[in-house]
PDB file of C-alpha atoms in Angstrom:
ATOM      1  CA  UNK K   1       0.000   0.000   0.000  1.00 50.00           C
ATOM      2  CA  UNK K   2       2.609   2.378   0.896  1.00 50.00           C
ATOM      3  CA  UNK K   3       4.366   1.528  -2.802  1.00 57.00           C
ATOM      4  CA  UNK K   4       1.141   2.337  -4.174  1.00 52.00           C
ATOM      5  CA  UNK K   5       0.762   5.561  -2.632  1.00 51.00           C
ATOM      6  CA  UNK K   6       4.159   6.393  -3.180  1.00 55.00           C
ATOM      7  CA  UNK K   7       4.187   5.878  -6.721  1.00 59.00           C
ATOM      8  CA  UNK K   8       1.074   7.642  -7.293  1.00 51.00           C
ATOM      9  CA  UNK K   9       1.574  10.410  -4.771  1.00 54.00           C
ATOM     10  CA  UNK K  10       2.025  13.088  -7.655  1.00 61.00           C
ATOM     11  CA  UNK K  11      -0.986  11.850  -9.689  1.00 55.00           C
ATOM     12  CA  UNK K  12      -3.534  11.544  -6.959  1.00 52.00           C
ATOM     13  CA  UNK K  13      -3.905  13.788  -3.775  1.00 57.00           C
ATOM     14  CA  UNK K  14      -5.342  10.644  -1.767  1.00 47.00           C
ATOM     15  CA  UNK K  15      -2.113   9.008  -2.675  1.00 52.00           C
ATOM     16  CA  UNK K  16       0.028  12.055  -1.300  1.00 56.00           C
ATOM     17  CA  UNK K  17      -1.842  11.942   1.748  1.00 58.00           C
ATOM     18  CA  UNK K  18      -1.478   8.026   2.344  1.00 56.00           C
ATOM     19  CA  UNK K  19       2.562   8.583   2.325  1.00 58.00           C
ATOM     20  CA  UNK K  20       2.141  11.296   4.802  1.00 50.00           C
ATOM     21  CA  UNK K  21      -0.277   8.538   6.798  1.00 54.00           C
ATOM     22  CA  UNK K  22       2.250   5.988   6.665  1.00 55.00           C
ATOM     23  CA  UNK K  23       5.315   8.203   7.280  1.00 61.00           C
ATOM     24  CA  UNK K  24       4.018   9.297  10.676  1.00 58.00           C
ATOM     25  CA  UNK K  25       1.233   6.452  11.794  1.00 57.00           C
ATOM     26  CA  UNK K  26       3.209   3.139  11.202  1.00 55.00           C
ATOM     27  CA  UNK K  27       6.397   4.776  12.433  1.00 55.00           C
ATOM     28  CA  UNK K  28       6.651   2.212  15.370  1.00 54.00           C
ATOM     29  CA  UNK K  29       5.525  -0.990  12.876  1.00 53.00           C
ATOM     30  CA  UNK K  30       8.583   0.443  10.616  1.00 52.00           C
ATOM     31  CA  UNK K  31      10.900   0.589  13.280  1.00 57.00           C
ATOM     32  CA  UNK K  32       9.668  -3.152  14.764  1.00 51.00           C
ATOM     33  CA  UNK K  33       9.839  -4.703  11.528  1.00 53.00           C
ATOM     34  CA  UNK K  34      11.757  -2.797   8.581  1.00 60.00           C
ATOM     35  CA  UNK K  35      13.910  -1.049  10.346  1.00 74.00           C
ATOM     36  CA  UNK K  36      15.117   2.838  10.116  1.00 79.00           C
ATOM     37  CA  UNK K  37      16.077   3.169   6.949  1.00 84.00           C
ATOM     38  CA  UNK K  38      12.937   2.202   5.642  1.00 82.00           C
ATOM     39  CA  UNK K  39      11.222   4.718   7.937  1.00 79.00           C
ATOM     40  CA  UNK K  40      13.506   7.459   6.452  1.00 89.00           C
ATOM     41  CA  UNK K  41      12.430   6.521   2.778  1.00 86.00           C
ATOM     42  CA  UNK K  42       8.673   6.753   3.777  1.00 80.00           C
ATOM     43  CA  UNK K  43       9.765  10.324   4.961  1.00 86.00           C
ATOM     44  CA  UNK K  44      11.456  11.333   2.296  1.00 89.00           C
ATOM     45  CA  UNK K  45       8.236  10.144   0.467  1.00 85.00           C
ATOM     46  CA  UNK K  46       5.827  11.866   2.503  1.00 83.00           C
ATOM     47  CA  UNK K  47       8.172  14.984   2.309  1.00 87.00           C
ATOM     48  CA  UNK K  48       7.983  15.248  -1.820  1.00 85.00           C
ATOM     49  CA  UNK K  49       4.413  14.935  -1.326  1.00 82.00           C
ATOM     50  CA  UNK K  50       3.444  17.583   1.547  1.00 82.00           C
ATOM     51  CA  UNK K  51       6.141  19.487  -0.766  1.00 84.00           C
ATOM     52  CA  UNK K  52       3.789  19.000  -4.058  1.00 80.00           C
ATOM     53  CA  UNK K  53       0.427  19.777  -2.466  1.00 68.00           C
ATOM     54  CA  UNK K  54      -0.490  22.881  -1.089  1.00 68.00           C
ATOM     55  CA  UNK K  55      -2.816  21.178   1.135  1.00 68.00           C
ATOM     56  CA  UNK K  56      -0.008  19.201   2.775  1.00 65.00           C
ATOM     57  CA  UNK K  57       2.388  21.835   3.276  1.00 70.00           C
ATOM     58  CA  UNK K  58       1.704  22.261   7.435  1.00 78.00           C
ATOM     59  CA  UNK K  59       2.969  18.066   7.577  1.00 86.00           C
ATOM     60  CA  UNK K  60       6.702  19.548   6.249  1.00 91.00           C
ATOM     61  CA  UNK K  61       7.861  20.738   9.616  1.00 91.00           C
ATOM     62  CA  UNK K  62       6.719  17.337  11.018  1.00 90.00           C
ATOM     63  CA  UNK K  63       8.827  15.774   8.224  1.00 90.00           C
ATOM     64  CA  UNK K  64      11.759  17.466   8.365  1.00 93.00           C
ATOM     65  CA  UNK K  65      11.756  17.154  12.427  1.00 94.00           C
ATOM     66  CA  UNK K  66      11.124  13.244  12.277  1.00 90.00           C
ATOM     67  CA  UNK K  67      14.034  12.882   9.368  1.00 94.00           C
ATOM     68  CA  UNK K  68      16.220  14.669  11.788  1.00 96.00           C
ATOM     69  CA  UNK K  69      15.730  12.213  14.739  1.00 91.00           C
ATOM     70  CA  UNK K  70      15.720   9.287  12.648  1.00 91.00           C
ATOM     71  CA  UNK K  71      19.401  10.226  11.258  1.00 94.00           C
ATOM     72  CA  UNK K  72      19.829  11.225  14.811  1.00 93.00           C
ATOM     73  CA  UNK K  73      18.381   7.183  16.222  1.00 88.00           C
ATOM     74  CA  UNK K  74      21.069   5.760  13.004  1.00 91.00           C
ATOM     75  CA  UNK K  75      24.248   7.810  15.076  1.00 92.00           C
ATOM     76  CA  UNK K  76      24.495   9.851  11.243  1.00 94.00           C
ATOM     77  CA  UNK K  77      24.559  13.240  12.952  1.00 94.00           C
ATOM     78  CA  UNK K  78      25.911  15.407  10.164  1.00 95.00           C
ATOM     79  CA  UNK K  79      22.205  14.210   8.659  1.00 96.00           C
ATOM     80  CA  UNK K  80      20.680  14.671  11.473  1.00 97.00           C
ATOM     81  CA  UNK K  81      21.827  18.142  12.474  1.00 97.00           C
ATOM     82  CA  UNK K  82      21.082  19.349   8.548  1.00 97.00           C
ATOM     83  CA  UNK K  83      17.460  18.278   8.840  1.00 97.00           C
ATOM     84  CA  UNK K  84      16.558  19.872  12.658  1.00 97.00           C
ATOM     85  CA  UNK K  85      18.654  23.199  11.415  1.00 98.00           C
ATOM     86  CA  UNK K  86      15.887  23.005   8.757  1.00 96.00           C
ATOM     87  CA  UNK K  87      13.266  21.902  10.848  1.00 95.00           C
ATOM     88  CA  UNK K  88      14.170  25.226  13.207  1.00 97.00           C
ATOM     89  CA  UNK K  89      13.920  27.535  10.287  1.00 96.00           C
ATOM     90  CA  UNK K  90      10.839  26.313   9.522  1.00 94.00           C
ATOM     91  CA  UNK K  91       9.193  26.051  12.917  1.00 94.00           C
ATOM     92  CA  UNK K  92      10.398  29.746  12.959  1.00 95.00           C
ATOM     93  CA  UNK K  93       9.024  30.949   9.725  1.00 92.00           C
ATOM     94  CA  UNK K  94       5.638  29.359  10.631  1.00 91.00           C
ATOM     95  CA  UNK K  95       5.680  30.449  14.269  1.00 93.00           C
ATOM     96  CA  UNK K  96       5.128  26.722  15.406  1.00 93.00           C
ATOM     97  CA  UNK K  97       6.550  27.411  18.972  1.00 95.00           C
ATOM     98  CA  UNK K  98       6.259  23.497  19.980  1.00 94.00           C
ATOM     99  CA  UNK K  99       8.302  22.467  17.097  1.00 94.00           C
ATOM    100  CA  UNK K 100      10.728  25.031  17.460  1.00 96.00           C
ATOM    101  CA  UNK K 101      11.243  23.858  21.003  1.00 96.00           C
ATOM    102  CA  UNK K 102      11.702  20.210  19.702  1.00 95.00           C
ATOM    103  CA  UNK K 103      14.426  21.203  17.515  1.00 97.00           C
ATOM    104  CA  UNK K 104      16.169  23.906  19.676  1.00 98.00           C
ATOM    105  CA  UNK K 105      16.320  20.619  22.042  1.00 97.00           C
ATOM    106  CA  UNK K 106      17.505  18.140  19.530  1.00 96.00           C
ATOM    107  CA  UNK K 107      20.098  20.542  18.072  1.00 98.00           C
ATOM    108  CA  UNK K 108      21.307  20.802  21.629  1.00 98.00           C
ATOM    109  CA  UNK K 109      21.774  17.075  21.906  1.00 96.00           C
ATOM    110  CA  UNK K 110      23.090  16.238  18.383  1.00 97.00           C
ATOM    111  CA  UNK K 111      25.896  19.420  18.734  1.00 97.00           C
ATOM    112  CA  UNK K 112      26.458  17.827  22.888  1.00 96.00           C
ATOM    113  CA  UNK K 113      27.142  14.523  21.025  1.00 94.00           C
ATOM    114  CA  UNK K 114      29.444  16.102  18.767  1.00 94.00           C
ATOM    115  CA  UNK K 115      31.736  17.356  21.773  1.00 96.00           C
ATOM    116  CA  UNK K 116      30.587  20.850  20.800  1.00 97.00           C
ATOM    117  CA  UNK K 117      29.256  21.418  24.320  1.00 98.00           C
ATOM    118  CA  UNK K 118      29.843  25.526  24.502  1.00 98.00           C
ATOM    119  CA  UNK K 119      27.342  25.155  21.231  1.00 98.00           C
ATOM    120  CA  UNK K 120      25.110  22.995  22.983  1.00 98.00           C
ATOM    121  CA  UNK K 121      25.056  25.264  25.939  1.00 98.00           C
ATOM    122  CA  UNK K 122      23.692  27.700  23.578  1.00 98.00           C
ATOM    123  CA  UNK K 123      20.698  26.156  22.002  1.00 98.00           C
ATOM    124  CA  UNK K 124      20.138  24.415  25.693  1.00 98.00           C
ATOM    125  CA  UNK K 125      19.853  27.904  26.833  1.00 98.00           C
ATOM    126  CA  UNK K 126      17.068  29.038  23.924  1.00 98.00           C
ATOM    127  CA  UNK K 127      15.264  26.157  24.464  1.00 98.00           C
ATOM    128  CA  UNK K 128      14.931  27.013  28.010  1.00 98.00           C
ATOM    129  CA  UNK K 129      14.298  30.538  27.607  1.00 98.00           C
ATOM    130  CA  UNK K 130      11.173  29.452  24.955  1.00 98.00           C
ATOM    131  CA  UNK K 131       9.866  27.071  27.311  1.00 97.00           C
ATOM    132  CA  UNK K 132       9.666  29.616  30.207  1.00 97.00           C
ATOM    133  CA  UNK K 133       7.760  32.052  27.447  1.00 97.00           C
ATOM    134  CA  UNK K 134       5.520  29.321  26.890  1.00 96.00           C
ATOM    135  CA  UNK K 135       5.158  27.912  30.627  1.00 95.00           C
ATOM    136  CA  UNK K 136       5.906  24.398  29.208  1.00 95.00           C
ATOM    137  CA  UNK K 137       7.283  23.521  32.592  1.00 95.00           C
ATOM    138  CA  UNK K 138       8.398  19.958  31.670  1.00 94.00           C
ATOM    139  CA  UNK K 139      10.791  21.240  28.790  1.00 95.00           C
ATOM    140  CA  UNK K 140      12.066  24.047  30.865  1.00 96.00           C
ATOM    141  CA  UNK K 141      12.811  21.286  33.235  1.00 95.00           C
ATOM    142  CA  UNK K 142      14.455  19.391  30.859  1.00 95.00           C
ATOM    143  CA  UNK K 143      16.427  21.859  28.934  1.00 97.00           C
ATOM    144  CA  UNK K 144      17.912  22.852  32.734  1.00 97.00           C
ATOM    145  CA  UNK K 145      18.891  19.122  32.544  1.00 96.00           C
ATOM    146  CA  UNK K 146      20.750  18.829  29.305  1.00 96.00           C
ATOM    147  CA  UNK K 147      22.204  22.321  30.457  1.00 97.00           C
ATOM    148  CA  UNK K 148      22.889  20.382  33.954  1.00 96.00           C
ATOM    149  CA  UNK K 149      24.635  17.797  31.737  1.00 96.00           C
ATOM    150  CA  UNK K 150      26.237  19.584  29.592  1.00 97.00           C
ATOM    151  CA  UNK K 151      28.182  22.084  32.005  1.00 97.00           C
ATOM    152  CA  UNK K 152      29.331  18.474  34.183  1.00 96.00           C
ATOM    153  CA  UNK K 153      30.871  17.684  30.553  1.00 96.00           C
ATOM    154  CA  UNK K 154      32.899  21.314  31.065  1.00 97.00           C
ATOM    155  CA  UNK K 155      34.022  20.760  34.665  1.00 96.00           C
ATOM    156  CA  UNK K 156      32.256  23.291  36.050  1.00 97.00           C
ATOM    157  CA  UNK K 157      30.595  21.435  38.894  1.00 95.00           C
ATOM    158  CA  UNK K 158      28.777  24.166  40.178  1.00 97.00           C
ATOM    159  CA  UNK K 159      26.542  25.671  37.190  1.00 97.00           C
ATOM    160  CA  UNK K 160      25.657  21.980  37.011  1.00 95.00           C
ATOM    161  CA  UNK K 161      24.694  21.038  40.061  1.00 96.00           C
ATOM    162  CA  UNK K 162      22.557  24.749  40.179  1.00 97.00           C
ATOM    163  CA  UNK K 163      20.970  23.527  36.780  1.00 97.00           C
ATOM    164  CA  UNK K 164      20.119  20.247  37.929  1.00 95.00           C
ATOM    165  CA  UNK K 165      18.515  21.610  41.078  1.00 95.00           C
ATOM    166  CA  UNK K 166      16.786  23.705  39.379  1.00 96.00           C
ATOM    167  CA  UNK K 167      15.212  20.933  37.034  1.00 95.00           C
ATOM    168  CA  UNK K 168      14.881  18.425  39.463  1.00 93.00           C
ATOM    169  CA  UNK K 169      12.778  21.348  41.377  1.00 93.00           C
ATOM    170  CA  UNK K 170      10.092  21.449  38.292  1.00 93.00           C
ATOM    171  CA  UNK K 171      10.077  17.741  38.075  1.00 92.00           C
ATOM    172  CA  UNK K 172       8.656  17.932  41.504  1.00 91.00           C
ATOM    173  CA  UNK K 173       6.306  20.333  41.205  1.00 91.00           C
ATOM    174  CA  UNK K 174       4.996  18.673  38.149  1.00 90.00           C
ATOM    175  CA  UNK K 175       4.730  15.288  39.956  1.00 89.00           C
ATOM    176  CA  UNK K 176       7.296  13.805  38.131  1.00 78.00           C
ATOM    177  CA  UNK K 177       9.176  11.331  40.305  1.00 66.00           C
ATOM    178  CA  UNK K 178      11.208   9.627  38.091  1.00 63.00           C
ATOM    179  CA  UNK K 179      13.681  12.353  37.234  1.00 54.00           C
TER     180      UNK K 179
END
């Protein structure tokens, strides 16, 4: 089916739709069964066709976020970090706050797995400063953690130990035990 709709994606608007269905529904059967590269070609699929119709355009940013994490999942970070740069620029230009948090976050990570904490820091930082903005308590509480994590990685003990205070603190008050 998702052949089908693939192949007849720039024919038939149904068909465009279906890739965008399978691209972001069956994600977990893709992952169980075919595997992430296969998940990455249904993207790419579902991309072209949110790309083609204008109808489909608002599924790009969801695209272009989910191509960056599943470079990200395959440990191909040069990938990765090209798709969530574009999946920030486009969360920006559309003013779609939640997805701009999602990639100021994954940026963070990708550039802290890179060993380029201080640029980390930075997007860490942003991420927390948008979450306040938005009160979207669990991601302020988890960009103090990566920030937490990611001054540890600099040796300075004490700007993470104050940022992991601070996020255990909202993990608390949101009920959130397991942190």
């Amino acid at each position: 089916a998702h052949q089908w709709a693939t192949e007849n994606a720039e024919q038939m608007f149904y068909a465009a739709e279906m890739t965008h269905f399978y691209a972001n529904t069956c994600v977990n059967f893709i992952e169980l069964r075919r595997g992430m590269r296969v998940w990455i070609e249904w993207l790419q699929a579902a991309l072209a066709s949110s790309l083609q119709y204008a109808e489909l355009n608002k599924n790009v940013i969801t695209h272009t976020g989910n191509l960056g994490a599943a470079y990200a999942h395959l440990g191909e970070t040069v990938p990765a970090i090209r798709y969530c740069r574009k999946h920030l620029a486009l969360a920006r230009r559309n003013a779609d706050r939640a997805a701009e948090l999602n990639a100021l976050s994954n940026l963070g990570i990708l550039y802290r797995n890179l060993g380029q904490i201080e640029r980390a820091v930075r997007f860490f930082k942003k991420c927390y400063k948008l979450a306040a903005e938005l009160s979207e308590r669990a991601t302020e509480a988890n960009a103090l953690g990566n920030l937490g994590v990611s001054y540890a990685i600099l040796g300075d003990s004490e700007k993470a130990l104050e940022y992991h205070q601070k996020s255990f603190a909202i993990f608390n008050e949101l009920g959130d035990i397991r942190r």
